[in-house]
Tab-separated table of C-alpha atoms in Angstrom:
chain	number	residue	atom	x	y	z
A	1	UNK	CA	-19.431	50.965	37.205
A	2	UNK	CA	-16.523	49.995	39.335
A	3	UNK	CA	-15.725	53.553	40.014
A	4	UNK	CA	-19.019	53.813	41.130
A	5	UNK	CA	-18.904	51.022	43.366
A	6	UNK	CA	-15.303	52.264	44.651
A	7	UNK	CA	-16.789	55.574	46.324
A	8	UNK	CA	-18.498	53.131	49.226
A	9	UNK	CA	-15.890	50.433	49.545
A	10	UNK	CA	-13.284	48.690	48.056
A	11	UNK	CA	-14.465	45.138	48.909
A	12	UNK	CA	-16.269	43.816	46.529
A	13	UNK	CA	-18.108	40.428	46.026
A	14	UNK	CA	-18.335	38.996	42.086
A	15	UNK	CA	-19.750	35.723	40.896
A	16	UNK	CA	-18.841	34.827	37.100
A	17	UNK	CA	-20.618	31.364	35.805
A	18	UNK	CA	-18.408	27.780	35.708
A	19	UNK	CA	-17.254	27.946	32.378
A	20	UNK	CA	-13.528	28.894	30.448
A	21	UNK	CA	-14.902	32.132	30.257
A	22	UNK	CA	-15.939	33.067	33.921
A	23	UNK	CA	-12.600	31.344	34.935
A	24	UNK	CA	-10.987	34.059	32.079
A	25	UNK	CA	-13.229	36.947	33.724
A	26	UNK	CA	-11.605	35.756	37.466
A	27	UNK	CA	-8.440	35.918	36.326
A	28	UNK	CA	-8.336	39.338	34.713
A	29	UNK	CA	-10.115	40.771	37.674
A	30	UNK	CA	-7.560	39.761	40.049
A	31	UNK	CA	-4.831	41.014	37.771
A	32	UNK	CA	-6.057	44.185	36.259
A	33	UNK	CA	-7.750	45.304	39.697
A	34	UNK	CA	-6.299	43.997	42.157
A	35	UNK	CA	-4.098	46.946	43.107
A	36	UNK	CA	-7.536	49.132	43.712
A	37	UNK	CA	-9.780	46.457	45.698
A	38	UNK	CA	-9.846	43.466	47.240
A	39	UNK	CA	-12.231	40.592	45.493
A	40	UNK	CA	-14.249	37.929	46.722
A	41	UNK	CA	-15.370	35.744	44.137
A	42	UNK	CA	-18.619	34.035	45.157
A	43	UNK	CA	-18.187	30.396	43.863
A	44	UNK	CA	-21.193	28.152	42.718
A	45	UNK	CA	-20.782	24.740	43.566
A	46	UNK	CA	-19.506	22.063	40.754
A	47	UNK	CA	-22.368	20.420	38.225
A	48	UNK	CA	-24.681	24.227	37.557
A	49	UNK	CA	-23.203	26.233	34.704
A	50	UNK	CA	-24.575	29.410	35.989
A	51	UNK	CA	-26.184	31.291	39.550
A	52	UNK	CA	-29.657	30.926	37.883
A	53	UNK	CA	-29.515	27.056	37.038
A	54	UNK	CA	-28.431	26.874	40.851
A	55	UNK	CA	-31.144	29.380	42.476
A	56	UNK	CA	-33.822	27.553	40.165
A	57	UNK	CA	-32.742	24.375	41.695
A	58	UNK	CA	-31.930	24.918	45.130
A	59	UNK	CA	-34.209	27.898	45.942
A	60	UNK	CA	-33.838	27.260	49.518
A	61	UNK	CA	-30.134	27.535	49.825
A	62	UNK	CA	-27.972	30.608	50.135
A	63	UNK	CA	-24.273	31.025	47.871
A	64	UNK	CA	-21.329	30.667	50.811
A	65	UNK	CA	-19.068	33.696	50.816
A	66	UNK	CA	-15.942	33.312	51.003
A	67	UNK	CA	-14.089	35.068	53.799
């Protein structure tokens, strides 16, 4: 899928949930990849474990990207 992704750009936003293992998944993106693309990593705020307990509970507000 990344390859896939890489034929159009090599920017590419990712969002991984607030737990050890979407910290883990950060991480090894950045180290394994990072010689390929450049990654954003969307962040959802503190206190939601996940983008869908956030979007169910804020379904007026937009994720910040970081730039």
């Amino acid at each position: 899928q990344l390859s896939s992704l890489l034929r159009y750009t090599d920017n590419i936003f990712v969002l991984f949930d607030n737990d050890e293992a979407g910290e883990k998944g950060r991480h090894r993106i950045d180290s394994k990849y990072k010689d390929i693309a450049t990654f954003s990593h969307v962040r959802i705020p503190r206190g939601y474990k996940d983008a869908d307990e956030f979007l169910s509970k804020n379904d007026d507000l937009c994720l910040e990207m970081p730039y």
